[in-house]
Amino acid sequence: MSSTVPKSSNIFWHDCPVGKADRQKLLKQKGCVVWITGLSGSGKSTLACTLGRELHTRGKLGYVLDGDNLRHGLNKDLGFKAEDRAENIRRVGEVAKLFADAGLVCIASLISPYRTDREACRALLSDGSFVEVFLNMSLELCEARDPKGLYKLARAGKIKGFTGIDDPYEAPLNCEIEIKEVNGVCPSPCDMAGQVVTYLEEKGFLDE
Ligand SMILES: Nc1ncnc2c1ncn2[C@@H]1O[C@H](COP(=O)(O)OS(=O)(=O)O)[C@@H](OP(=O)(O)O)[C@H]1O
Ligand SMILES: Nc1ncnc2c1ncn2[C@@H]1O[C@H](COP(=O)(O)OP(=O)(O)O)[C@@H](O)[C@H]1O
C-alpha cells in the first residue's frame, strides 16, 4: 500500500492569491465530493451521470470521476488486488479533493470496497464536504443486471477476485446517504439523483 508521507524532501507549499472561497463565489456553489460506492452493477455510473445532468440543468458545475473510465488512463497501471484498489481509491480521493478545491461538485463513482480506503478519502476533505452515497443493492439484483457479463465470467471462474463473488465488499457504517432497493425494486435513476440533490441543497452546497 502507498504511504501518505511524501518520498521527496525539500518541498514547499505555494499559496495562490485566488482561493477556494473566491472560486466558490464565482461559481455560486460550494466545492464538495459526492462519493458513490457499491457493488458492480449497483448503479454507480447511472447515478453519477444522472446527478451530473441534474446539476448541469440547474446551472451547477459538476464533474464525474468514474472508476471504470479512470482505469483507462490515470489508473491504467492498477489491477484489482487489495493494494491496487487502495492505490486506485487514494489517487481518485486526491483528484476529487482538487476538484472540490476548484469549487466543483465532484462525483466519484467507484466500487471502493474497503472502508479504510473510503475513510482515508473522507479525511482529505473538510468536515461535511465528503458525502458518501451507498448504493445498497443486493448481489442478486446486481448479478441479474450484469450489463457487462462480468458476474457470469466470475461465476465461471474466468475472472478471479471479483467483488461480491470471491472478493470482499465492506458496506459503509456511517454514510450520509443510503439508497436501497425495496422488495427487489430499485428507485429510478431520477429518484436516486433527486435524493442526492435534496441533500446537497439542504447542506447549502448549491448556494453561494
Ligand atoms: N475483479 C473485479 N472486481 C470488480 N470490478 C472489476 C473487476 N475486474 C474488472 N472490473 C471492472 O472494473 C470496474 C471497477 O473499477 P473500480 O475502479 O471502481 O474498482 S475499485 O474501486 O478499485 O474496487 C467495474 O465497473 P463497475 O461495474 O462500474 O463497478 C468492472 O467493470
Ligand atoms: N435505478 C436504476 N433502475 C433501473 N436500472 C438501473 C438503475 N441504475 C442502474 N440501472 C441499470 O443497471 C445496470 C448497471 O448500472 P451501472 O450504472 O452501470 O452500475 P455500476 O456503475 O455500479 O456498475 C445498467 O444496465 C443500468 O442501466
mmCIF file of C-alpha atoms and ligand atoms in Angstrom:
data_model
loop_
_atom_site.group_PDB
_atom_site.id
_atom_site.type_symbol
_atom_site.label_atom_id
_atom_site.label_comp_id
_atom_site.label_asym_id
_atom_site.label_seq_id
_atom_site.Cartn_x
_atom_site.Cartn_y
_atom_site.Cartn_z
ATOM 1 C CA MET A 1 0.000 0.000 0.000
ATOM 2 C CA SER A 2 1.263 3.514 -0.771
ATOM 3 C CA SER A 3 2.414 5.720 2.014
ATOM 4 C CA THR A 4 0.762 9.101 2.505
ATOM 5 C CA VAL A 5 4.141 10.534 3.539
ATOM 6 C CA PRO A 6 5.876 12.249 0.587
ATOM 7 C CA LYS A 7 9.014 10.468 -0.629
ATOM 8 C CA SER A 8 10.576 13.743 -1.733
ATOM 9 C CA SER A 9 12.238 16.158 0.622
ATOM 10 C CA ASN A 10 12.843 19.919 0.358
ATOM 11 C CA ILE A 11 9.379 20.543 -0.995
ATOM 12 C CA PHE A 12 7.320 23.622 -0.138
ATOM 13 C CA TRP A 13 3.685 24.655 -0.337
ATOM 14 C CA HIS A 14 2.858 27.711 -2.500
ATOM 15 C CA ASP A 15 -0.391 29.532 -1.892
ATOM 16 C CA CYS A 16 -2.111 31.448 -4.711
ATOM 17 C CA PRO A 17 -3.900 34.760 -4.161
ATOM 18 C CA VAL A 18 -7.167 33.414 -5.621
ATOM 19 C CA GLY A 19 -8.505 30.772 -3.255
ATOM 20 C CA LYS A 20 -11.341 28.290 -2.914
ATOM 21 C CA ALA A 21 -13.686 30.899 -1.425
ATOM 22 C CA ASP A 22 -13.156 33.164 -4.466
ATOM 23 C CA ARG A 23 -13.875 30.330 -6.873
ATOM 24 C CA GLN A 24 -16.982 29.291 -4.943
ATOM 25 C CA LYS A 25 -18.257 32.872 -5.120
ATOM 26 C CA LEU A 26 -17.669 32.938 -8.860
ATOM 27 C CA LEU A 27 -19.478 29.623 -9.348
ATOM 28 C CA LYS A 28 -22.232 30.323 -6.791
ATOM 29 C CA GLN A 29 -21.834 26.888 -5.232
ATOM 30 C CA LYS A 30 -19.618 25.094 -2.730
ATOM 31 C CA GLY A 31 -16.997 22.519 -3.629
ATOM 32 C CA CYS A 32 -17.622 19.026 -2.326
ATOM 33 C CA VAL A 33 -17.170 15.353 -3.141
ATOM 34 C CA VAL A 34 -20.114 13.017 -3.665
ATOM 35 C CA TRP A 35 -18.533 9.570 -3.282
ATOM 36 C CA ILE A 36 -20.717 6.781 -4.681
ATOM 37 C CA THR A 37 -19.829 3.266 -3.507
ATOM 38 C CA GLY A 38 -21.453 -0.078 -4.197
ATOM 39 C CA LEU A 39 -21.154 -3.387 -5.983
ATOM 40 C CA SER A 40 -20.546 -3.665 -9.696
ATOM 41 C CA GLY A 41 -23.961 -3.218 -11.317
ATOM 42 C CA SER A 42 -25.459 -1.378 -8.339
ATOM 43 C CA GLY A 43 -25.989 1.741 -10.478
ATOM 44 C CA LYS A 44 -22.981 3.920 -9.581
ATOM 45 C CA SER A 45 -22.300 5.206 -13.111
ATOM 46 C CA THR A 46 -26.015 5.656 -13.764
ATOM 47 C CA LEU A 47 -26.443 7.726 -10.605
ATOM 48 C CA ALA A 48 -23.235 9.696 -11.293
ATOM 49 C CA CYS A 49 -24.347 10.639 -14.811
ATOM 50 C CA THR A 50 -27.953 11.380 -13.814
ATOM 51 C CA LEU A 51 -26.749 13.568 -10.955
ATOM 52 C CA GLY A 52 -24.234 15.276 -13.262
ATOM 53 C CA ARG A 53 -27.033 16.042 -15.729
ATOM 54 C CA GLU A 54 -29.347 17.325 -12.973
ATOM 55 C CA LEU A 55 -26.660 19.656 -11.607
ATOM 56 C CA HIS A 56 -25.882 20.902 -15.111
ATOM 57 C CA THR A 57 -29.578 21.636 -15.714
ATOM 58 C CA ARG A 58 -29.588 23.692 -12.522
ATOM 59 C CA GLY A 59 -26.546 25.670 -13.670
ATOM 60 C CA LYS A 60 -24.202 23.977 -11.197
ATOM 61 C CA LEU A 61 -20.750 22.753 -12.171
ATOM 62 C CA GLY A 62 -20.072 19.087 -11.522
ATOM 63 C CA TYR A 63 -17.539 16.566 -12.785
ATOM 64 C CA VAL A 64 -17.744 12.792 -12.782
ATOM 65 C CA LEU A 65 -14.751 10.617 -11.866
ATOM 66 C CA ASP A 66 -15.813 7.087 -12.803
ATOM 67 C CA GLY A 67 -13.650 4.172 -11.671
ATOM 68 C CA ASP A 68 -14.034 2.189 -14.883
ATOM 69 C CA ASN A 69 -13.137 5.257 -17.001
ATOM 70 C CA LEU A 70 -10.135 6.273 -14.894
ATOM 71 C CA ARG A 71 -8.714 2.769 -15.256
ATOM 72 C CA HIS A 72 -8.263 3.618 -18.971
ATOM 73 C CA GLY A 73 -5.816 6.420 -18.110
ATOM 74 C CA LEU A 74 -4.762 7.743 -14.699
ATOM 75 C CA ASN A 75 -5.081 4.294 -13.119
ATOM 76 C CA LYS A 76 -4.241 2.038 -16.034
ATOM 77 C CA ASP A 77 -1.273 0.608 -14.158
ATOM 78 C CA LEU A 78 -3.535 -0.805 -11.434
ATOM 79 C CA GLY A 79 -5.330 -4.128 -11.149
ATOM 80 C CA PHE A 80 -7.816 -5.441 -8.612
ATOM 81 C CA LYS A 81 -5.749 -6.841 -5.764
ATOM 82 C CA ALA A 82 -6.339 -5.066 -2.443
ATOM 83 C CA GLU A 83 -3.181 -2.873 -2.689
ATOM 84 C CA ASP A 84 -4.094 -1.795 -6.215
ATOM 85 C CA ARG A 85 -7.657 -0.981 -5.228
ATOM 86 C CA ALA A 86 -6.291 1.022 -2.269
ATOM 87 C CA GLU A 87 -3.962 2.994 -4.549
ATOM 88 C CA ASN A 88 -6.807 3.497 -7.023
ATOM 89 C CA ILE A 89 -9.016 4.984 -4.300
ATOM 90 C CA ARG A 90 -6.169 7.057 -2.852
ATOM 91 C CA ARG A 91 -5.430 8.658 -6.234
ATOM 92 C CA VAL A 92 -9.087 9.331 -7.003
ATOM 93 C CA GLY A 93 -9.567 10.742 -3.499
ATOM 94 C CA GLU A 94 -6.708 13.186 -4.114
ATOM 95 C CA VAL A 95 -8.055 14.175 -7.527
ATOM 96 C CA ALA A 96 -11.560 14.601 -6.072
ATOM 97 C CA LYS A 97 -10.113 16.853 -3.387
ATOM 98 C CA LEU A 98 -8.586 19.061 -6.107
ATOM 99 C CA PHE A 99 -11.924 19.289 -7.939
ATOM 100 C CA ALA A 100 -13.673 20.233 -4.686
ATOM 101 C CA ASP A 101 -10.974 22.843 -4.074
ATOM 102 C CA ALA A 102 -11.688 24.162 -7.571
ATOM 103 C CA GLY A 103 -15.273 24.708 -6.334
ATOM 104 C CA LEU A 104 -16.953 21.848 -8.207
ATOM 105 C CA VAL A 105 -19.341 19.157 -7.081
ATOM 106 C CA CYS A 106 -17.052 16.231 -7.798
ATOM 107 C CA ILE A 107 -18.947 12.966 -8.277
ATOM 108 C CA ALA A 108 -16.691 9.937 -7.742
ATOM 109 C CA SER A 109 -18.220 6.564 -8.605
ATOM 110 C CA LEU A 110 -16.062 3.597 -7.701
ATOM 111 C CA ILE A 111 -16.732 0.235 -6.088
ATOM 112 C CA SER A 112 -14.252 1.320 -3.376
ATOM 113 C CA PRO A 113 -14.856 -1.915 -1.446
ATOM 114 C CA TYR A 114 -12.674 -1.198 1.602
ATOM 115 C CA ARG A 115 -13.966 1.005 4.415
ATOM 116 C CA THR A 116 -10.479 2.133 5.395
ATOM 117 C CA ASP A 117 -9.751 3.427 1.861
ATOM 118 C CA ARG A 118 -13.017 5.393 1.760
ATOM 119 C CA GLU A 119 -12.377 6.789 5.234
ATOM 120 C CA ALA A 120 -8.922 7.965 4.109
ATOM 121 C CA CYS A 121 -10.622 9.924 1.290
ATOM 122 C CA ARG A 122 -13.134 11.376 3.754
ATOM 123 C CA ALA A 123 -10.229 12.539 5.927
ATOM 124 C CA LEU A 124 -8.802 14.547 2.996
ATOM 125 C CA LEU A 125 -11.880 16.794 2.891
ATOM 126 C CA SER A 126 -13.010 19.379 5.380
ATOM 127 C CA ASP A 127 -15.901 18.451 7.635
ATOM 128 C CA GLY A 128 -19.145 17.838 5.824
ATOM 129 C CA SER A 129 -17.828 18.195 2.279
ATOM 130 C CA PHE A 130 -17.380 14.441 1.739
ATOM 131 C CA VAL A 131 -20.803 12.978 1.017
ATOM 132 C CA GLU A 132 -20.714 9.200 0.941
ATOM 133 C CA VAL A 133 -23.568 7.606 -1.005
ATOM 134 C CA PHE A 134 -24.048 3.872 -0.544
ATOM 135 C CA LEU A 135 -25.930 2.092 -3.313
ATOM 136 C CA ASN A 136 -27.171 -0.734 -1.144
ATOM 137 C CA MET A 137 -28.326 -3.135 -3.852
ATOM 138 C CA SER A 138 -28.299 -6.865 -3.262
ATOM 139 C CA LEU A 139 -25.817 -9.088 -5.028
ATOM 140 C CA GLU A 140 -28.840 -10.864 -6.548
ATOM 141 C CA LEU A 141 -30.069 -7.644 -8.186
ATOM 142 C CA CYS A 142 -26.584 -6.657 -9.433
ATOM 143 C CA GLU A 143 -25.945 -10.132 -10.756
ATOM 144 C CA ALA A 144 -29.315 -10.236 -12.509
ATOM 145 C CA ARG A 145 -28.446 -6.933 -14.223
ATOM 146 C CA ASP A 146 -24.897 -7.972 -15.192
ATOM 147 C CA PRO A 147 -24.726 -5.468 -18.096
ATOM 148 C CA LYS A 148 -21.101 -6.343 -18.935
ATOM 149 C CA GLY A 149 -21.375 -10.083 -18.340
ATOM 150 C CA LEU A 150 -18.692 -9.880 -15.631
ATOM 151 C CA TYR A 151 -20.651 -11.753 -12.925
ATOM 152 C CA LYS A 152 -21.182 -14.579 -15.384
ATOM 153 C CA LEU A 153 -17.440 -14.735 -16.052
ATOM 154 C CA ALA A 154 -16.681 -14.526 -12.310
ATOM 155 C CA ARG A 155 -19.126 -17.373 -11.537
ATOM 156 C CA ALA A 156 -17.463 -19.419 -14.256
ATOM 157 C CA GLY A 157 -14.078 -18.776 -12.597
ATOM 158 C CA LYS A 158 -12.869 -16.769 -15.612
ATOM 159 C CA ILE A 159 -12.397 -13.597 -13.510
ATOM 160 C CA LYS A 160 -10.693 -14.078 -10.163
ATOM 161 C CA GLY A 161 -11.165 -11.686 -7.238
ATOM 162 C CA PHE A 162 -14.464 -10.217 -8.403
ATOM 163 C CA THR A 163 -16.134 -8.004 -5.799
ATOM 164 C CA GLY A 164 -19.112 -9.731 -4.189
ATOM 165 C CA ILE A 165 -18.197 -13.146 -5.603
ATOM 166 C CA ASP A 166 -14.722 -14.005 -4.340
ATOM 167 C CA ASP A 167 -13.547 -10.584 -3.154
ATOM 168 C CA PRO A 168 -14.922 -8.526 -0.237
ATOM 169 C CA TYR A 169 -17.229 -5.519 -0.163
ATOM 170 C CA GLU A 170 -17.355 -3.669 3.166
ATOM 171 C CA ALA A 171 -20.592 -1.691 3.472
ATOM 172 C CA PRO A 172 -20.326 1.818 4.944
ATOM 173 C CA LEU A 173 -21.209 2.200 8.634
ATOM 174 C CA ASN A 174 -21.767 5.958 8.644
ATOM 175 C CA CYS A 175 -22.605 7.145 5.134
ATOM 176 C CA GLU A 176 -24.538 10.352 4.526
ATOM 177 C CA ILE A 177 -26.985 8.798 2.037
ATOM 178 C CA GLU A 178 -28.102 5.185 1.601
ATOM 179 C CA ILE A 179 -30.139 4.220 -1.440
ATOM 180 C CA LYS A 180 -31.814 0.825 -1.131
ATOM 181 C CA GLU A 181 -33.975 -1.450 -3.178
ATOM 182 C CA VAL A 182 -37.393 -2.203 -1.727
ATOM 183 C CA ASN A 183 -38.726 -5.728 -2.411
ATOM 184 C CA GLY A 184 -36.153 -6.149 -5.155
ATOM 185 C CA VAL A 185 -37.081 -2.837 -6.810
ATOM 186 C CA CYS A 186 -34.603 -0.015 -7.023
ATOM 187 C CA PRO A 187 -35.616 3.680 -7.109
ATOM 188 C CA SER A 188 -35.394 5.152 -10.615
ATOM 189 C CA PRO A 189 -32.169 6.955 -11.631
ATOM 190 C CA CYS A 190 -34.049 10.284 -11.364
ATOM 191 C CA ASP A 191 -35.235 9.443 -7.845
ATOM 192 C CA MET A 192 -31.712 8.413 -6.795
ATOM 193 C CA ALA A 193 -30.236 11.649 -8.154
ATOM 194 C CA GLY A 194 -33.099 13.616 -6.574
ATOM 195 C CA GLN A 195 -32.209 12.211 -3.172
ATOM 196 C CA VAL A 196 -28.618 13.428 -3.544
ATOM 197 C CA VAL A 197 -29.643 16.850 -4.891
ATOM 198 C CA THR A 198 -32.005 17.327 -1.935
ATOM 199 C CA TYR A 199 -29.148 16.529 0.454
ATOM 200 C CA LEU A 200 -26.775 18.946 -1.326
ATOM 201 C CA GLU A 201 -29.445 21.666 -1.260
ATOM 202 C CA GLU A 202 -30.180 21.143 2.421
ATOM 203 C CA LYS A 203 -26.486 21.378 3.269
ATOM 204 C CA GLY A 204 -26.077 24.550 1.198
ATOM 205 C CA PHE A 205 -23.638 23.147 -1.376
ATOM 206 C CA LEU A 206 -25.720 24.511 -4.245
ATOM 207 C CA ASP A 207 -25.740 28.048 -2.843
ATOM 208 C CA GLU A 208 -23.140 30.756 -2.891
HETATM 209 N N1 LIG B 1 -12.187 -8.182 -10.199
HETATM 210 C C1 LIG B 1 -13.009 -7.144 -10.385
HETATM 211 N N2 LIG B 1 -13.763 -6.690 -9.356
HETATM 212 C C2 LIG B 1 -14.587 -5.627 -9.546
HETATM 213 N N3 LIG B 1 -14.718 -4.957 -10.733
HETATM 214 C C3 LIG B 1 -13.968 -5.367 -11.772
HETATM 215 C C4 LIG B 1 -13.097 -6.492 -11.642
HETATM 216 N N4 LIG B 1 -12.499 -6.690 -12.856
HETATM 217 C C5 LIG B 1 -12.962 -5.750 -13.681
HETATM 218 N N5 LIG B 1 -13.838 -4.942 -13.043
HETATM 219 C C6 LIG B 1 -14.428 -3.748 -13.677
HETATM 220 O O1 LIG B 1 -13.808 -2.640 -13.005
HETATM 221 C C7 LIG B 1 -14.781 -1.729 -12.536
HETATM 222 C C8 LIG B 1 -14.482 -1.310 -11.105
HETATM 223 O O2 LIG B 1 -13.426 -0.405 -11.043
HETATM 224 P P1 LIG B 1 -13.222 0.473 -9.747
HETATM 225 O O3 LIG B 1 -12.035 1.320 -10.023
HETATM 226 O O4 LIG B 1 -14.494 1.156 -9.405
HETATM 227 O O5 LIG B 1 -12.889 -0.630 -8.639
HETATM 228 S S1 LIG B 1 -12.272 -0.438 -7.176
HETATM 229 O O6 LIG B 1 -12.936 0.748 -6.589
HETATM 230 O O7 LIG B 1 -10.841 -0.237 -7.304
HETATM 231 O O8 LIG B 1 -12.591 -1.672 -6.458
HETATM 232 C C9 LIG B 1 -16.109 -2.442 -12.570
HETATM 233 O O9 LIG B 1 -17.042 -1.449 -13.004
HETATM 234 P P2 LIG B 1 -18.494 -1.276 -12.375
HETATM 235 O O10 LIG B 1 -19.270 -2.467 -12.880
HETATM 236 O O11 LIG B 1 -18.958 0.012 -12.971
HETATM 237 O O12 LIG B 1 -18.418 -1.227 -10.888
HETATM 238 C C10 LIG B 1 -15.917 -3.572 -13.577
HETATM 239 O O13 LIG B 1 -16.351 -3.154 -14.857
HETATM 240 N N1 LIG B 2 -32.044 2.962 -10.700
HETATM 241 C C1 LIG B 2 -31.990 2.058 -11.658
HETATM 242 N N2 LIG B 2 -33.110 1.434 -12.083
HETATM 243 C C2 LIG B 2 -33.042 0.514 -13.069
HETATM 244 N N3 LIG B 2 -31.905 0.133 -13.683
HETATM 245 C C3 LIG B 2 -30.767 0.713 -13.296
HETATM 246 C C4 LIG B 2 -30.743 1.700 -12.268
HETATM 247 N N4 LIG B 2 -29.470 2.090 -12.080
HETATM 248 C C5 LIG B 2 -28.745 1.386 -12.960
HETATM 249 N N5 LIG B 2 -29.509 0.561 -13.687
HETATM 250 C C6 LIG B 2 -29.037 -0.361 -14.720
HETATM 251 O O1 LIG B 2 -28.216 -1.318 -14.059
HETATM 252 C C7 LIG B 2 -27.060 -1.596 -14.825
HETATM 253 C C8 LIG B 2 -25.818 -1.276 -14.004
HETATM 254 O O2 LIG B 2 -25.759 0.115 -13.786
HETATM 255 P P1 LIG B 2 -24.364 0.880 -13.729
HETATM 256 O O3 LIG B 2 -24.682 2.311 -13.517
HETATM 257 O O4 LIG B 2 -23.528 0.524 -14.908
HETATM 258 O O5 LIG B 2 -23.748 0.237 -12.403
HETATM 259 P P2 LIG B 2 -22.275 0.304 -11.829
HETATM 260 O O6 LIG B 2 -21.650 1.568 -12.343
HETATM 261 O O7 LIG B 2 -22.449 0.310 -10.342
HETATM 262 O O8 LIG B 2 -21.593 -0.931 -12.311
HETATM 263 C C9 LIG B 2 -27.173 -0.781 -16.104
HETATM 264 O O9 LIG B 2 -27.711 -1.597 -17.117
HETATM 265 C C10 LIG B 2 -28.145 0.320 -15.742
HETATM 266 O O10 LIG B 2 -28.885 0.764 -16.840
#
